[in-house]
mmCIF file of C-alpha atoms in Angstrom:
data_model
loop_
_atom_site.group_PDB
_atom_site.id
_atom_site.type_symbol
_atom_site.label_atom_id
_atom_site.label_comp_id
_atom_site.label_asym_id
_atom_site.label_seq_id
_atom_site.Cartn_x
_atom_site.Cartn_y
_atom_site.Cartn_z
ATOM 1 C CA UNK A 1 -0.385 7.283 -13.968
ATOM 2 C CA UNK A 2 2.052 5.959 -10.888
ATOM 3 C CA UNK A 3 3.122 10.025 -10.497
ATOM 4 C CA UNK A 4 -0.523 10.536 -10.192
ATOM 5 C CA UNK A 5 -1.184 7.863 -8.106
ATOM 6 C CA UNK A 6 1.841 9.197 -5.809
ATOM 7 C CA UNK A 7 0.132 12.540 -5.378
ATOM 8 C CA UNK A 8 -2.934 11.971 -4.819
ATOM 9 C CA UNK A 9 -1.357 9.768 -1.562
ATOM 10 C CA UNK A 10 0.753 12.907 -0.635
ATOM 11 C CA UNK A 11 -2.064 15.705 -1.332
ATOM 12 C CA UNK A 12 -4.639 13.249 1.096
ATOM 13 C CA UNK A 13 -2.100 12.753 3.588
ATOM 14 C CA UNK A 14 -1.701 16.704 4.057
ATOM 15 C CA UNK A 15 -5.282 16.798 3.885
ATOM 16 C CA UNK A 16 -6.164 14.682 6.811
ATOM 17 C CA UNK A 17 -5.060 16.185 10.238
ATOM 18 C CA UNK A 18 -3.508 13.039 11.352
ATOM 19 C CA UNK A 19 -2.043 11.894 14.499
ATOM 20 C CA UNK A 20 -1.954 8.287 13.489
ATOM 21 C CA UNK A 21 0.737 7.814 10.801
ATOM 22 C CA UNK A 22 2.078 4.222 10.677
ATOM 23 C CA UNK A 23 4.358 2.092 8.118
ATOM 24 C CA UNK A 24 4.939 -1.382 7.946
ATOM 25 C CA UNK A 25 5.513 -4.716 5.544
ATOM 26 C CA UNK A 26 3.941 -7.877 5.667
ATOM 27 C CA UNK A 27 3.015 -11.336 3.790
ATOM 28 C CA UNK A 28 -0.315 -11.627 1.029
ATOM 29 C CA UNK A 29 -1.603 -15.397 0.838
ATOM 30 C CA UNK A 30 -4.054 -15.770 -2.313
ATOM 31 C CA UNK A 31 -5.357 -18.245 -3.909
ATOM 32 C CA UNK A 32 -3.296 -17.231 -7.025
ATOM 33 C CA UNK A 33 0.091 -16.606 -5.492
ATOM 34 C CA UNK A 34 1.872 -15.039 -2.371
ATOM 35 C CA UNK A 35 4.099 -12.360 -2.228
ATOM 36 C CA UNK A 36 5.226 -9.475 0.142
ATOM 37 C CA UNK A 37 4.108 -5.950 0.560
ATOM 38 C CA UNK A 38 5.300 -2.638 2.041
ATOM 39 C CA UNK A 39 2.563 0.465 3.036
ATOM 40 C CA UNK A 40 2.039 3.561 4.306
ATOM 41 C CA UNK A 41 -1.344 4.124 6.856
ATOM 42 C CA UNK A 42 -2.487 7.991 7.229
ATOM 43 C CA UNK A 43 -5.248 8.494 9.621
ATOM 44 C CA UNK A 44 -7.396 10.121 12.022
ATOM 45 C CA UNK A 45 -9.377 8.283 14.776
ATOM 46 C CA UNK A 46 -11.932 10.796 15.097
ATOM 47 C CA UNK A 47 -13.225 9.882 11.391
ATOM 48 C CA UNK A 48 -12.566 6.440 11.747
ATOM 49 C CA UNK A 49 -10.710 6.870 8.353
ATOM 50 C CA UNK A 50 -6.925 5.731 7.593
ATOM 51 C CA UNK A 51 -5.560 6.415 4.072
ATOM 52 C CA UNK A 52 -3.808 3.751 2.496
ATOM 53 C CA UNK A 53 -0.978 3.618 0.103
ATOM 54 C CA UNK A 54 0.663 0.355 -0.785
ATOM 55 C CA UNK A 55 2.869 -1.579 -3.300
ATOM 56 C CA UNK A 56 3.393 -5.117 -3.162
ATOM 57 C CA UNK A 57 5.745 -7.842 -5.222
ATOM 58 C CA UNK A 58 2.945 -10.734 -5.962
ATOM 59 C CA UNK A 59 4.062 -14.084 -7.413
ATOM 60 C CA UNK A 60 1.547 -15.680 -9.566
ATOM 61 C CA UNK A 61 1.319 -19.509 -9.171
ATOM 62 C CA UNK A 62 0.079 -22.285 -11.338
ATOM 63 C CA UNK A 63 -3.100 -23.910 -11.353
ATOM 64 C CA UNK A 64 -1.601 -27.627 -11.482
ATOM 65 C CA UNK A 65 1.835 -26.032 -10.221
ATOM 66 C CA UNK A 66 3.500 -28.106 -6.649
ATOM 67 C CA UNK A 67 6.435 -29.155 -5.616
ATOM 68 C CA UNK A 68 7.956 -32.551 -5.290
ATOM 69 C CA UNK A 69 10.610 -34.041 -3.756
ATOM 70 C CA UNK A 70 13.427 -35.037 -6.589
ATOM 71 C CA UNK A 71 15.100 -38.495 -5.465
ATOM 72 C CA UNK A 72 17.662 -38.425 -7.829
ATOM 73 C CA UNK A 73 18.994 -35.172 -6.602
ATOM 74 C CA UNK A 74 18.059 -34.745 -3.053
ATOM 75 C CA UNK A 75 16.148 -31.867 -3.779
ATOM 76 C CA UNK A 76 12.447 -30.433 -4.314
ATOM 77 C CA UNK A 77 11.451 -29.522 -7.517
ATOM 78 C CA UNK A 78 8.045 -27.295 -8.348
ATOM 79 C CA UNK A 79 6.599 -29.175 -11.740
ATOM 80 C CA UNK A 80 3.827 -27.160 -13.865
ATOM 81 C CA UNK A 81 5.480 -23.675 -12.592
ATOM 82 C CA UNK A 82 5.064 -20.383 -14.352
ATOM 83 C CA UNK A 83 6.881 -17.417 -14.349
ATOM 84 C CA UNK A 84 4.155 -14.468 -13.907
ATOM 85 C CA UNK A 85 5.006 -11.631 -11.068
ATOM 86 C CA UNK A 86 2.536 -8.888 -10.239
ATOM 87 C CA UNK A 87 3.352 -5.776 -9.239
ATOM 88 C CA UNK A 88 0.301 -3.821 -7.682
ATOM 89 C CA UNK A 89 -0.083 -0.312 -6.035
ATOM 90 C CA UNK A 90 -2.368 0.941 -4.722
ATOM 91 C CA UNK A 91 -4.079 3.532 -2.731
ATOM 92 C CA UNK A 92 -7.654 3.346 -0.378
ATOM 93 C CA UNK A 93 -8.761 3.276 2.549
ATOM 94 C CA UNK A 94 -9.268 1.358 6.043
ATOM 95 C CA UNK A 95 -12.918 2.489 7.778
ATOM 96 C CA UNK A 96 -12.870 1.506 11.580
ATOM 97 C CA UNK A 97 -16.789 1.941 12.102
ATOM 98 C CA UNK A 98 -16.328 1.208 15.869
ATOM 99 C CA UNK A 99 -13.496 3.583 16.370
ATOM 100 C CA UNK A 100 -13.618 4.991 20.066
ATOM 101 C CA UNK A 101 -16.399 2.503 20.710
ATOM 102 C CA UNK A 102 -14.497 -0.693 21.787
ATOM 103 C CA UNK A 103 -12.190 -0.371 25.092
ATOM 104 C CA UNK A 104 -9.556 -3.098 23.978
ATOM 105 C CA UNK A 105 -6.762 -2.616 21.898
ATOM 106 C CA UNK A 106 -8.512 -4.284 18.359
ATOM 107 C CA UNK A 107 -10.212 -2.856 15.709
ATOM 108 C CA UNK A 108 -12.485 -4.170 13.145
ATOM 109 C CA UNK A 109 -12.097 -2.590 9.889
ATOM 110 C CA UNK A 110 -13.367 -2.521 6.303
ATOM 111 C CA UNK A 111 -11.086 -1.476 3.482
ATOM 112 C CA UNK A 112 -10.938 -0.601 -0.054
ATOM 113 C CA UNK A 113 -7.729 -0.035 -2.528
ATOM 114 C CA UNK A 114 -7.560 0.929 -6.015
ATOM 115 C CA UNK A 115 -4.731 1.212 -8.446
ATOM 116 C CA UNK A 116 -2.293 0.035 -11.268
ATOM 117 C CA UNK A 117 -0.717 -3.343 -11.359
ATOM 118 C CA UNK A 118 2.433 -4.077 -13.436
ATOM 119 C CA UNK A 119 2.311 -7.481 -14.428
ATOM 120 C CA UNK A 120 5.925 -9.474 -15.768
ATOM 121 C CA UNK A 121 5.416 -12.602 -18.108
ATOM 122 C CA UNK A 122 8.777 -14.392 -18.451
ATOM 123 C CA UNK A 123 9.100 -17.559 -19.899
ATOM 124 C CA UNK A 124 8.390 -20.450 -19.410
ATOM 125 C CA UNK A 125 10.418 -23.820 -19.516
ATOM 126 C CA UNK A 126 13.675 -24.280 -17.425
ATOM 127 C CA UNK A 127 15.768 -21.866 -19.336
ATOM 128 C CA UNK A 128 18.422 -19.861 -16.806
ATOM 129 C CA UNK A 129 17.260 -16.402 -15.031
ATOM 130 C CA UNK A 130 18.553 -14.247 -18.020
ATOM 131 C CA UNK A 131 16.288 -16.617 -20.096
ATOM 132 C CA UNK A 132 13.438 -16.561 -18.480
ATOM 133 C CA UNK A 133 13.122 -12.517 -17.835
ATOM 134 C CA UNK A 134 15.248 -11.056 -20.768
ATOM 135 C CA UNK A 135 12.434 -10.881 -23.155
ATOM 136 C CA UNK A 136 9.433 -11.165 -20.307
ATOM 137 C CA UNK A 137 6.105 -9.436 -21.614
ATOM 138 C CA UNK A 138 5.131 -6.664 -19.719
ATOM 139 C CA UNK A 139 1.793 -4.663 -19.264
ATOM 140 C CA UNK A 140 -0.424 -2.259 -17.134
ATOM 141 C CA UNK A 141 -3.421 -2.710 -15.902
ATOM 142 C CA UNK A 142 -6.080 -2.007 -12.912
ATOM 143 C CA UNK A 143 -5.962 -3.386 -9.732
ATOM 144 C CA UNK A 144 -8.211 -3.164 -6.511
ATOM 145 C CA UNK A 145 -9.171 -5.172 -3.626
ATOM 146 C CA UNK A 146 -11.778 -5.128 -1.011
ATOM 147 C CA UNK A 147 -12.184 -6.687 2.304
ATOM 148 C CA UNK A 148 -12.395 -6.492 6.012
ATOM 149 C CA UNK A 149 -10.078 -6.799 8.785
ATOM 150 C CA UNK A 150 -9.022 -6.338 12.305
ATOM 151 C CA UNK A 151 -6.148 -4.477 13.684
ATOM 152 C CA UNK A 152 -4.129 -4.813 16.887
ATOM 153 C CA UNK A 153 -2.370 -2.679 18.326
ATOM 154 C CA UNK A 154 0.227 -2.534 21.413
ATOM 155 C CA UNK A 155 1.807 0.283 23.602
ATOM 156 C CA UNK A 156 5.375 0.009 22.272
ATOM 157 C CA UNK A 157 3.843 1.823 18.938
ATOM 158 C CA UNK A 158 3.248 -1.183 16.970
ATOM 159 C CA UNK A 159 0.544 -2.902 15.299
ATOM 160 C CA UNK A 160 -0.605 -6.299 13.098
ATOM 161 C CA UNK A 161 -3.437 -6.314 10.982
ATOM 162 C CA UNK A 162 -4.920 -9.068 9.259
ATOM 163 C CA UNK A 163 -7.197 -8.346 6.179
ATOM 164 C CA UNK A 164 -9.206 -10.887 4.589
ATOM 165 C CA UNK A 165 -11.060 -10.377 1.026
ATOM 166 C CA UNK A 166 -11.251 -10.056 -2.736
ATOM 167 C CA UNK A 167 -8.004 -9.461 -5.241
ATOM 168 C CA UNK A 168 -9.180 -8.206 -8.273
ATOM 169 C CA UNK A 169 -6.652 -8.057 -10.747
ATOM 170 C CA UNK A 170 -8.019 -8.692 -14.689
ATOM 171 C CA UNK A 171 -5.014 -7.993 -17.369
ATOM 172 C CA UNK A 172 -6.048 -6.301 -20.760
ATOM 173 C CA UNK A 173 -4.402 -9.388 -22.705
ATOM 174 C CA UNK A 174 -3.000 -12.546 -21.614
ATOM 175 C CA UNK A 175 -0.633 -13.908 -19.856
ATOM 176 C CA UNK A 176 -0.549 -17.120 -19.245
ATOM 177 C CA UNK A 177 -3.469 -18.176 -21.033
ATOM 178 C CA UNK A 178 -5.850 -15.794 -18.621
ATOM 179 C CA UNK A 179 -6.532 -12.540 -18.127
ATOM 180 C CA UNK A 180 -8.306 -12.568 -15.003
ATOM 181 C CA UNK A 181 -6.077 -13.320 -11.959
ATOM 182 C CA UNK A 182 -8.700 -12.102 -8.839
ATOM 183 C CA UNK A 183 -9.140 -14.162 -5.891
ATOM 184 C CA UNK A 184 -9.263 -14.936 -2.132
ATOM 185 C CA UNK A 185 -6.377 -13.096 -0.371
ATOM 186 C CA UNK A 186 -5.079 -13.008 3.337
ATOM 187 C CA UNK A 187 -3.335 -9.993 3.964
ATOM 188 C CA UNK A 188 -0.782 -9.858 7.171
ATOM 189 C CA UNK A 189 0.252 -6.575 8.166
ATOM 190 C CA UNK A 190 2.638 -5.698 10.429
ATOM 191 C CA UNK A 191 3.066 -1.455 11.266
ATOM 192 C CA UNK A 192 5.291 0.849 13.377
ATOM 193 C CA UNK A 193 3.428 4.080 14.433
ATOM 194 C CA UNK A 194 5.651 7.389 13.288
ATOM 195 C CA UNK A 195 5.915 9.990 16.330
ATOM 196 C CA UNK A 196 5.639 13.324 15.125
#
Protein backbone atom coordinates (compact mmCIF):
# COMPACT_ATOMS: atom_id res chain seq x y z
CA UNK A 1 0.00 0.00 0.00
CA UNK A 2 2.95 2.80 0.82
CA UNK A 3 4.53 1.66 -2.92
CA UNK A 4 1.16 2.50 -4.16
CA UNK A 5 0.72 5.41 -2.35
CA UNK A 6 4.34 6.52 -3.71
CA UNK A 7 3.18 6.20 -7.29
CA UNK A 8 0.30 7.50 -7.47
CA UNK A 9 2.36 10.91 -6.03
CA UNK A 10 4.98 10.36 -8.87
CA UNK A 11 2.41 9.38 -11.82
CA UNK A 12 0.24 12.92 -10.67
CA UNK A 13 3.24 14.89 -10.44
CA UNK A 14 4.19 13.99 -14.22
CA UNK A 15 0.70 14.50 -14.91
CA UNK A 16 0.32 18.06 -13.91
CA UNK A 17 2.39 20.55 -16.10
CA UNK A 18 3.80 22.27 -13.17
CA UNK A 19 5.85 25.27 -12.71
CA UNK A 20 5.27 25.46 -9.02
CA UNK A 21 7.16 22.59 -7.32
CA UNK A 22 8.01 23.35 -3.66
CA UNK A 23 9.34 21.21 -0.51
CA UNK A 24 9.47 22.03 2.92
CA UNK A 25 9.06 20.75 6.84
CA UNK A 26 7.21 22.18 9.49
CA UNK A 27 5.47 21.72 13.11
CA UNK A 28 1.56 19.90 13.56
CA UNK A 29 -0.16 21.18 16.93
CA UNK A 30 -3.33 18.85 17.73
CA UNK A 31 -5.25 18.42 20.27
CA UNK A 32 -3.91 14.80 20.58
CA UNK A 33 -0.20 15.36 20.17
CA UNK A 34 2.45 17.40 18.14
CA UNK A 35 4.93 16.25 15.98
CA UNK A 36 6.92 17.31 12.80
CA UNK A 37 6.35 16.80 9.16
CA UNK A 38 8.24 16.88 5.84
CA UNK A 39 6.20 17.36 2.14
CA UNK A 40 6.35 17.66 -1.23
CA UNK A 41 3.78 20.51 -3.11
CA UNK A 42 3.21 19.85 -7.06
CA UNK A 43 1.19 22.45 -8.72
CA UNK A 44 -0.12 24.59 -11.32
CA UNK A 45 -1.56 28.11 -10.74
CA UNK A 46 -3.66 28.12 -13.66
CA UNK A 47 -5.91 25.22 -11.98
CA UNK A 48 -5.58 26.52 -8.72
CA UNK A 49 -4.57 22.87 -7.83
CA UNK A 50 -1.24 21.78 -5.85
CA UNK A 51 -0.70 18.03 -5.24
CA UNK A 52 0.30 17.07 -1.97
CA UNK A 53 2.43 14.33 -0.65
CA UNK A 54 3.42 14.22 2.98
CA UNK A 55 4.72 12.07 5.91
CA UNK A 56 4.85 13.22 9.30
CA UNK A 57 6.31 11.71 12.88
CA UNK A 58 3.10 12.49 15.30
CA UNK A 59 3.44 11.99 19.07
CA UNK A 60 0.31 11.00 20.72
CA UNK A 61 -0.25 12.62 24.17
CA UNK A 62 -2.28 11.74 27.17
CA UNK A 63 -5.53 12.87 28.13
CA UNK A 64 -4.55 13.63 31.94
CA UNK A 65 -0.75 13.62 30.71
CA UNK A 66 1.49 17.27 31.95
CA UNK A 67 4.45 17.98 33.18
CA UNK A 68 5.60 19.06 36.56
CA UNK A 69 8.36 20.44 38.02
CA UNK A 70 10.28 17.57 40.27
CA UNK A 71 11.77 19.38 43.51
CA UNK A 72 13.67 16.67 44.59
CA UNK A 73 15.62 16.51 41.42
CA UNK A 74 15.63 19.85 39.84
CA UNK A 75 13.94 18.64 36.99
CA UNK A 76 10.41 18.41 35.11
CA UNK A 77 8.78 15.35 34.98
CA UNK A 78 5.55 14.54 32.50
CA UNK A 79 3.12 12.27 34.97
CA UNK A 80 0.16 10.21 33.16
CA UNK A 81 2.46 9.96 29.83
CA UNK A 82 2.00 7.36 27.15
CA UNK A 83 4.09 6.06 24.69
CA UNK A 84 1.91 6.07 21.29
CA UNK A 85 3.74 7.64 17.97
CA UNK A 86 1.88 8.02 14.70
CA UNK A 87 3.26 7.80 11.64
CA UNK A 88 0.92 9.22 8.80
CA UNK A 89 1.35 9.71 4.96
CA UNK A 90 -0.39 10.98 2.99
CA UNK A 91 -1.26 12.34 -0.33
CA UNK A 92 -4.15 15.29 -1.48
CA UNK A 93 -4.51 18.24 -2.44
CA UNK A 94 -4.37 22.19 -1.72
CA UNK A 95 -7.34 24.16 -3.94
CA UNK A 96 -6.48 27.99 -4.09
CA UNK A 97 -10.08 29.10 -5.36
CA UNK A 98 -8.80 32.74 -5.66
CA UNK A 99 -5.68 31.89 -7.52
CA UNK A 100 -4.74 34.90 -9.91
CA UNK A 101 -7.54 36.83 -8.26
CA UNK A 102 -5.81 38.47 -5.21
CA UNK A 103 -2.75 40.98 -6.03
CA UNK A 104 -0.80 40.30 -2.66
CA UNK A 105 1.44 37.67 -2.02
CA UNK A 106 -1.29 35.26 0.24
CA UNK A 107 -3.41 32.68 -0.67
CA UNK A 108 -6.37 31.17 0.88
CA UNK A 109 -6.61 27.57 0.39
CA UNK A 110 -8.70 24.47 1.11
CA UNK A 111 -7.07 21.07 1.34
CA UNK A 112 -7.68 17.48 1.55
CA UNK A 113 -5.13 14.38 2.30
CA UNK A 114 -5.70 10.80 2.41
CA UNK A 115 -3.54 7.90 3.35
CA UNK A 116 -2.01 5.18 5.71
CA UNK A 117 -0.90 5.86 9.20
CA UNK A 118 1.55 3.55 11.06
CA UNK A 119 0.80 3.73 14.52
CA UNK A 120 3.73 2.41 17.44
CA UNK A 121 2.32 1.33 20.95
CA UNK A 122 5.27 0.92 23.35
CA UNK A 123 4.86 0.52 26.80
CA UNK A 124 3.97 2.03 29.25
CA UNK A 125 5.51 2.61 32.83
CA UNK A 126 9.11 4.05 33.26
CA UNK A 127 10.93 1.10 31.92
CA UNK A 128 14.33 2.29 29.80
CA UNK A 129 14.04 3.07 25.82
CA UNK A 130 14.80 -0.64 24.88
CA UNK A 131 11.85 -1.37 27.28
CA UNK A 132 9.50 0.67 26.25
CA UNK A 133 9.82 0.05 22.20
CA UNK A 134 11.32 -3.56 22.05
CA UNK A 135 8.05 -5.27 22.05
CA UNK A 136 5.82 -1.95 20.96
CA UNK A 137 2.49 -3.06 19.09
CA UNK A 138 2.33 -1.99 15.77
CA UNK A 139 -0.55 -1.55 13.14
CA UNK A 140 -1.89 0.10 9.87
CA UNK A 141 -4.53 1.98 9.40
CA UNK A 142 -6.29 5.05 7.40
CA UNK A 143 -5.56 8.41 7.82
CA UNK A 144 -6.92 11.77 6.29
CA UNK A 145 -7.37 15.28 7.19
CA UNK A 146 -9.24 18.20 5.93
CA UNK A 147 -9.00 21.85 6.38
CA UNK A 148 -8.28 25.27 5.11
CA UNK A 149 -5.41 27.48 5.03
CA UNK A 150 -3.49 30.39 3.79
CA UNK A 151 -0.17 30.52 2.18
CA UNK A 152 2.51 33.20 1.95
CA UNK A 153 4.80 33.51 -0.14
CA UNK A 154 8.07 35.82 -0.68
CA UNK A 155 10.44 36.65 -3.66
CA UNK A 156 13.53 34.80 -2.37
CA UNK A 157 11.45 31.43 -3.42
CA UNK A 158 10.05 30.68 -0.14
CA UNK A 159 6.85 30.20 1.46
CA UNK A 160 4.82 29.46 5.07
CA UNK A 161 1.57 28.06 5.17
CA UNK A 162 -0.59 27.63 7.98
CA UNK A 163 -3.45 24.99 7.75
CA UNK A 164 -6.06 24.72 10.23
CA UNK A 165 -8.65 21.61 10.42
CA UNK A 166 -9.71 18.06 11.15
CA UNK A 167 -7.13 14.91 11.89
CA UNK A 168 -8.85 11.93 11.36
CA UNK A 169 -7.00 9.09 12.38
CA UNK A 170 -9.35 5.90 13.85
CA UNK A 171 -7.03 2.61 14.50
CA UNK A 172 -8.65 -0.87 13.68
CA UNK A 173 -7.89 -2.02 17.44
CA UNK A 174 -6.64 -0.28 20.36
CA UNK A 175 -4.08 1.32 21.57
CA UNK A 176 -4.22 2.89 24.44
CA UNK A 177 -7.59 2.14 25.41
CA UNK A 178 -9.02 4.09 22.04
CA UNK A 179 -9.19 3.64 18.72
CA UNK A 180 -10.14 6.90 17.53
CA UNK A 181 -7.34 9.52 17.78
CA UNK A 182 -8.97 12.55 15.27
CA UNK A 183 -8.91 16.02 16.30
CA UNK A 184 -8.21 19.78 15.94
CA UNK A 185 -4.79 20.26 14.23
CA UNK A 186 -2.63 23.42 13.34
CA UNK A 187 -0.45 22.70 10.64
CA UNK A 188 2.80 25.13 10.07
CA UNK A 189 4.41 24.81 6.89
CA UNK A 190 7.36 26.16 5.85
CA UNK A 191 8.46 25.51 1.70
CA UNK A 192 11.38 26.30 -0.66
CA UNK A 193 10.21 26.61 -4.34
CA UNK A 194 12.45 24.07 -6.72
CA UNK A 195 13.74 26.01 -9.99
CA UNK A 196 13.56 23.89 -12.83
Amino acid sequence: MIRFLFLLLISLNFTIASSNKRYGAGLDIGSKGSGVFFNYLSGNVEKNFDLVGEIRYFDIKGDTESIVYDYWTNQYVTISGQNLLFIPMLVGFNYHPFAGKIANNFSPFITFRGGLNFSIDGKEGNGSYKETWRKADTQWSTAGFIGGGIEFRWYNQSSIALHIGSDIIKLKKKADQKTNYSGLLIHISFNRFIKD
